[in-house]
CSV table of C-alpha atoms and ligand atoms in Angstrom, one decimal:
chain,number,residue,atom,x,y,z
A,44,MET,CA,-116.0,-7.5,7.9
A,45,ARG,CA,-115.1,-7.0,4.3
A,46,THR,CA,-111.5,-6.1,3.5
A,47,ASN,CA,-111.2,-3.0,1.2
A,48,LEU,CA,-109.3,-3.4,-2.0
A,49,LEU,CA,-107.6,-0.7,-4.1
A,50,VAL,CA,-106.6,-1.7,-7.6
A,51,ALA,CA,-104.5,0.0,-10.2
A,52,ASN,CA,-105.4,-0.8,-13.8
A,53,TRP,CA,-102.6,0.5,-15.9
A,54,LYS,CA,-104.3,-0.5,-19.2
A,55,MET,CA,-101.7,-0.4,-22.1
A,56,TYR,CA,-99.2,1.8,-20.2
A,57,LYS,CA,-95.8,1.1,-18.8
A,58,THR,CA,-92.9,-0.9,-20.1
A,59,PRO,CA,-91.2,-3.4,-17.7
A,60,ALA,CA,-88.6,-0.7,-16.7
A,61,GLN,CA,-91.3,1.9,-16.1
A,62,ALA,CA,-93.4,-0.5,-14.0
A,63,ALA,CA,-90.4,-1.3,-11.8
A,64,GLU,CA,-89.6,2.4,-11.5
A,65,PHE,CA,-93.3,3.1,-10.5
A,66,VAL,CA,-93.1,0.5,-7.7
A,67,ARG,CA,-89.8,1.9,-6.4
A,68,GLU,CA,-91.4,5.3,-6.1
A,69,PHE,CA,-94.8,4.2,-4.9
A,70,LEU,CA,-93.9,1.7,-2.0
A,71,PRO,CA,-92.3,4.3,0.3
A,72,LYS,CA,-95.3,6.6,-0.1
A,73,ILE,CA,-97.9,4.1,1.2
A,74,SER,CA,-99.2,4.7,4.7
A,75,ASN,CA,-102.4,2.5,4.4
A,76,LYS,CA,-101.6,-0.6,6.4
A,77,SER,CA,-105.1,-2.2,6.5
A,78,ASP,CA,-106.5,-2.4,2.9
A,79,GLU,CA,-105.4,-4.7,0.1
A,80,ILE,CA,-103.5,-3.0,-2.8
A,81,VAL,CA,-103.1,-4.6,-6.2
A,82,ILE,CA,-101.3,-3.4,-9.3
A,83,CYS,CA,-102.4,-4.7,-12.7
A,84,PRO,CA,-99.8,-3.9,-15.4
A,85,PRO,CA,-99.9,-4.9,-19.0
A,86,ALA,CA,-99.0,-8.7,-19.3
A,87,ILE,CA,-95.5,-8.0,-20.6
A,88,SER,CA,-94.7,-5.9,-17.5
A,89,ILE,CA,-96.1,-8.4,-14.9
A,90,PRO,CA,-92.7,-10.1,-14.2
A,91,ALA,CA,-91.0,-6.8,-13.6
A,92,THR,CA,-93.8,-5.6,-11.4
A,93,VAL,CA,-93.9,-8.9,-9.4
A,94,THR,CA,-90.1,-8.7,-8.8
A,95,ALA,CA,-90.3,-5.1,-7.8
A,96,LEU,CA,-93.1,-5.8,-5.3
A,97,GLU,CA,-91.2,-8.7,-3.6
A,98,GLY,CA,-91.0,-8.2,0.1
A,99,SER,CA,-94.0,-5.8,0.1
A,100,ARG,CA,-97.6,-6.7,1.0
A,101,LEU,CA,-98.9,-5.6,-2.4
A,102,GLY,CA,-100.2,-8.0,-5.0
A,103,ALA,CA,-100.1,-8.0,-8.8
A,104,GLY,CA,-102.9,-8.9,-11.2
A,105,ALA,CA,-103.5,-9.4,-14.9
A,106,GLN,CA,-105.9,-7.3,-17.0
A,107,ASN,CA,-107.4,-10.2,-18.9
A,108,LEU,CA,-107.2,-14.0,-19.5
A,109,HIS,CA,-108.3,-16.7,-21.8
A,110,TRP,CA,-110.6,-19.4,-20.5
A,111,GLU,CA,-108.6,-22.3,-21.8
A,112,LYS,CA,-105.6,-23.5,-20.0
A,113,GLU,CA,-103.4,-23.7,-23.1
A,114,GLY,CA,-103.9,-24.1,-26.9
A,115,ALA,CA,-103.6,-22.5,-30.3
A,116,PHE,CA,-104.8,-19.0,-29.2
A,117,THR,CA,-102.2,-16.6,-30.5
A,118,GLY,CA,-101.7,-13.6,-28.3
A,119,GLU,CA,-103.6,-14.9,-25.3
A,120,ILE,CA,-102.6,-15.8,-21.8
A,121,SER,CA,-104.3,-18.4,-19.5
A,122,ALA,CA,-105.2,-18.5,-15.9
A,123,PRO,CA,-102.4,-21.0,-14.9
A,124,MET,CA,-99.9,-18.8,-16.7
A,125,ILE,CA,-101.1,-15.7,-14.7
A,126,VAL,CA,-100.7,-17.7,-11.4
A,127,ALA,CA,-97.2,-18.9,-12.5
A,128,ALA,CA,-96.2,-15.3,-13.2
A,129,GLY,CA,-96.9,-14.5,-9.5
A,130,CYS,CA,-100.3,-12.8,-9.8
A,131,SER,CA,-103.1,-13.1,-7.3
A,132,HIS,CA,-105.8,-11.2,-9.2
A,133,VAL,CA,-107.2,-10.8,-12.7
A,134,ILE,CA,-109.6,-8.2,-14.1
A,135,ILE,CA,-112.4,-9.7,-16.2
A,136,GLY,CA,-114.9,-8.0,-18.6
A,137,HIS,CA,-113.5,-4.5,-18.4
A,138,SER,CA,-115.7,-2.2,-20.5
A,139,GLU,CA,-112.7,-1.6,-22.9
A,140,ARG,CA,-112.5,-5.3,-23.5
A,141,ARG,CA,-116.2,-5.4,-24.1
A,142,GLN,CA,-116.1,-2.4,-26.4
A,143,TYR,CA,-113.0,-3.0,-28.5
A,144,PHE,CA,-112.4,-6.8,-28.3
A,145,GLY,CA,-115.8,-8.3,-28.5
A,146,GLU,CA,-116.0,-9.5,-24.9
A,147,THR,CA,-119.6,-10.6,-24.0
A,148,ASP,CA,-121.4,-11.6,-20.8
A,149,THR,CA,-120.8,-15.2,-22.0
A,150,THR,CA,-117.0,-14.9,-22.4
A,151,VAL,CA,-116.9,-13.1,-19.0
A,152,ASN,CA,-118.6,-16.2,-17.5
A,153,LYS,CA,-116.1,-18.5,-19.1
A,154,LYS,CA,-113.2,-16.4,-17.9
A,155,LEU,CA,-114.6,-16.1,-14.4
A,156,ARG,CA,-114.8,-19.9,-14.1
A,157,ALA,CA,-111.3,-20.3,-15.4
A,158,ALA,CA,-109.9,-17.8,-12.9
A,159,LEU,CA,-111.8,-19.4,-10.0
A,160,ASP,CA,-110.6,-22.8,-11.0
A,161,VAL,CA,-107.0,-21.9,-10.3
A,162,GLY,CA,-107.6,-19.8,-7.2
A,163,LEU,CA,-107.2,-16.3,-8.7
A,164,THR,CA,-109.2,-13.5,-7.3
A,165,PRO,CA,-111.4,-12.3,-10.2
A,166,ILE,CA,-112.4,-8.7,-10.5
A,167,VAL,CA,-115.5,-8.8,-12.7
A,168,CYS,CA,-116.4,-5.5,-14.2
A,169,VAL,CA,-120.0,-4.5,-14.9
A,170,GLY,CA,-121.6,-1.2,-15.7
A,171,GLU,CA,-124.0,0.6,-18.0
A,172,LEU,CA,-123.4,2.8,-21.0
A,173,LEU,CA,-124.6,6.4,-20.9
A,174,GLU,CA,-127.5,5.6,-23.3
A,175,GLU,CA,-128.6,2.8,-20.9
A,176,ARG,CA,-128.5,5.1,-17.9
A,177,GLU,CA,-130.4,7.8,-19.8
A,178,ALA,CA,-133.0,5.2,-20.9
A,179,GLY,CA,-133.6,4.2,-17.2
A,180,ILE,CA,-132.4,0.6,-17.7
A,181,THR,CA,-129.3,0.6,-15.6
A,182,ASP,CA,-130.6,-2.0,-13.2
A,183,ASP,CA,-131.7,-4.3,-16.0
A,184,VAL,CA,-128.3,-4.1,-17.6
A,185,LEU,CA,-126.5,-4.8,-14.3
A,186,ARG,CA,-128.9,-7.7,-13.6
A,187,ARG,CA,-128.3,-9.2,-17.1
A,188,GLN,CA,-124.5,-8.8,-16.8
A,189,CYS,CA,-124.4,-10.5,-13.4
A,190,SER,CA,-126.9,-13.3,-14.0
A,191,ILE,CA,-124.9,-14.5,-17.1
A,192,ALA,CA,-121.5,-13.9,-15.5
A,193,PHE,CA,-122.4,-16.1,-12.5
A,194,ARG,CA,-123.8,-19.1,-14.3
A,195,GLU,CA,-122.5,-22.5,-13.2
A,196,ILE,CA,-120.5,-21.0,-10.3
A,197,SER,CA,-120.8,-22.6,-7.0
A,198,GLY,CA,-121.1,-20.6,-3.8
A,199,GLU,CA,-117.9,-22.3,-2.5
A,200,GLN,CA,-115.8,-21.4,-5.5
A,201,ALA,CA,-117.2,-17.9,-5.6
A,202,ARG,CA,-115.8,-16.9,-2.2
A,203,LYS,CA,-113.0,-15.0,-3.9
A,204,LEU,CA,-115.3,-13.1,-6.3
A,205,THR,CA,-114.9,-9.4,-6.4
A,206,ILE,CA,-117.0,-7.1,-8.5
A,207,ALA,CA,-116.2,-3.7,-9.9
A,208,TYR,CA,-119.1,-1.4,-10.8
A,209,GLU,CA,-117.8,0.8,-13.5
A,210,PRO,CA,-120.4,3.0,-15.3
A,211,VAL,CA,-118.9,3.2,-18.8
A,212,TRP,CA,-119.8,6.9,-19.0
A,213,ALA,CA,-117.4,7.5,-16.0
A,214,ILE,CA,-114.4,5.6,-17.3
A,215,GLY,CA,-111.6,7.9,-18.4
A,216,THR,CA,-114.0,10.8,-18.9
A,217,GLY,CA,-113.4,12.8,-15.7
A,218,ARG,CA,-117.1,12.2,-14.8
A,219,THR,CA,-117.6,10.3,-11.6
A,220,ALA,CA,-120.7,8.6,-10.4
A,221,THR,CA,-122.0,10.3,-7.2
A,222,PRO,CA,-121.4,8.1,-4.2
A,223,GLN,CA,-125.2,7.6,-4.1
A,224,ILE,CA,-125.4,6.4,-7.7
A,225,ALA,CA,-122.5,4.0,-7.0
A,226,ALA,CA,-124.1,2.8,-3.8
A,227,GLU,CA,-127.5,2.2,-5.5
A,228,ALA,CA,-125.8,0.2,-8.3
A,229,HIS,CA,-123.9,-1.8,-5.7
A,230,ALA,CA,-127.1,-2.7,-3.9
A,231,THR,CA,-128.6,-4.0,-7.2
A,232,ILE,CA,-125.5,-6.1,-7.9
A,233,ARG,CA,-125.5,-7.4,-4.4
A,234,ALA,CA,-129.1,-8.5,-4.7
A,235,GLU,CA,-128.3,-10.3,-8.0
A,236,VAL,CA,-125.3,-12.0,-6.4
A,237,ALA,CA,-127.6,-13.1,-3.5
A,238,LYS,CA,-130.0,-14.7,-6.1
A,239,ALA,CA,-127.2,-16.5,-7.9
A,240,LEU,CA,-124.8,-17.4,-5.1
A,241,GLY,CA,-126.7,-17.0,-1.8
A,242,ASP,CA,-127.3,-14.3,0.7
A,243,GLU,CA,-124.3,-15.0,2.9
A,244,LEU,CA,-121.8,-14.7,0.0
A,245,ALA,CA,-123.6,-11.6,-1.2
A,246,GLN,CA,-123.2,-9.9,2.2
A,247,LYS,CA,-119.5,-10.6,2.3
A,248,LEU,CA,-118.9,-9.7,-1.4
A,249,CYS,CA,-116.2,-7.1,-2.0
A,250,MET,CA,-117.5,-4.5,-4.4
A,251,LEU,CA,-115.3,-1.8,-6.0
A,252,TYR,CA,-116.3,1.4,-7.7
A,253,GLY,CA,-114.4,2.4,-10.9
A,254,GLY,CA,-114.7,5.5,-13.1
A,255,SER,CA,-112.5,8.6,-12.8
A,256,VAL,CA,-111.5,7.9,-9.2
A,257,LYS,CA,-108.9,10.4,-8.1
A,258,PRO,CA,-107.3,11.8,-4.9
A,259,GLU,CA,-110.1,14.4,-4.8
A,260,ASN,CA,-113.0,12.0,-4.7
A,261,ILE,CA,-111.7,8.8,-3.0
A,262,VAL,CA,-112.6,9.9,0.5
A,263,GLU,CA,-116.2,10.6,-0.4
A,264,LEU,CA,-116.5,7.4,-2.3
A,265,MET,CA,-115.0,5.2,0.4
A,266,ALA,CA,-117.3,6.8,3.0
A,267,GLU,CA,-120.2,4.8,1.4
A,268,GLU,CA,-120.9,1.6,3.3
A,269,GLU,CA,-121.6,-0.2,0.0
A,270,ILE,CA,-118.3,0.7,-1.6
A,271,ASN,CA,-115.4,-1.6,-0.6
A,272,GLY,CA,-112.7,-0.2,-2.7
A,273,ALA,CA,-111.8,1.2,-6.1
A,274,LEU,CA,-110.5,0.2,-9.5
A,275,VAL,CA,-108.4,3.1,-10.7
A,276,GLY,CA,-107.2,3.7,-14.3
A,277,GLY,CA,-105.7,7.1,-15.2
A,278,ALA,CA,-105.0,8.2,-11.7
A,279,SER,CA,-103.0,5.0,-10.9
A,280,LEU,CA,-100.3,5.8,-13.4
A,281,ASP,CA,-98.6,8.3,-11.3
A,282,PRO,CA,-97.1,7.0,-8.0
A,283,LYS,CA,-98.0,10.3,-6.1
A,284,SER,CA,-101.6,10.3,-7.2
A,285,PHE,CA,-102.1,6.5,-6.6
A,286,ALA,CA,-100.5,6.9,-3.2
A,287,ALA,CA,-102.8,9.8,-2.4
A,288,ILE,CA,-105.7,7.4,-3.3
A,289,VAL,CA,-104.6,4.4,-1.3
A,290,ASN,CA,-103.8,6.7,1.6
A,291,TYR,CA,-107.5,7.9,1.7
A,292,ARG,CA,-107.8,6.9,5.4
A,293,SER,CA,-105.3,9.5,6.4
A,294,ALA,CA,-106.6,12.2,4.0
A,295,LYS,CA,-107.9,15.4,5.6
A,296,ALA,CA,-111.6,15.9,5.1
B,232,PEP,C1,-110.6,1.7,-15.4
B,232,PEP,O1,-109.6,1.6,-16.1
B,232,PEP,O2,-111.1,0.7,-14.9
B,232,PEP,C2,-111.0,3.1,-15.0
B,232,PEP,C3,-112.0,3.2,-14.1
B,232,PEP,O3,-110.4,4.1,-15.6
B,232,PEP,P1,-110.4,5.7,-15.1
B,232,PEP,O4,-110.0,5.6,-13.6
B,232,PEP,O5,-109.3,6.3,-15.9
B,232,PEP,O6,-111.7,6.2,-15.3
């Protein structure tokens, strides 16, 4: 059985004080006792978030990392630093990193290996642009992103791998992929993982959907067998709305 995972990606929102305030408001609202819940604040707010989460069963994650352990890389943070700050997870290859900061499939691969080396759970984001979907090449794009990302990774190391399918046209746009679109893409990704890392790992792989997830669509998305959780941007910034998402199991249909 795969454990479901619900992740908040706060992007460049929330100071340390705002992060701590969110956690104080959010924790008492959670009724979900079975799924994993992780909050990924901006790096500067990780310590405040980790401190506020102490004593809860929630985890914290970073939104990015550098593949070197240390060095002259101004402005970057490394995998061992993320672990030392108390994080269990790290997002890799988010489409905003690819679009605005020149991240490529090759850098995603380097970052993924660095994260796995220190025991972090990497959340690798893949997904097609609107033009790519309209050109009918979604599967090719997903296969390329996955095959490069998983180079030189052993099946043993990859047990922690988590993938988020995030169609770029659905991120922050209010447009959500239908559960069927998401499930089809997940099946393509799972097949690619099976090729690169073996069938057993592919069957156990935790795969998230991301792209305008909100309280109104989480139940329908989570009803899909292929969807094992969600990566949530905008709707995770408000404790009430993120609580409504993580509490999807008790939502009325
Ligand atoms: C994201 O940040 O990964 C994301 C999916 O954003 P949003 O939920 O706002 O579309």
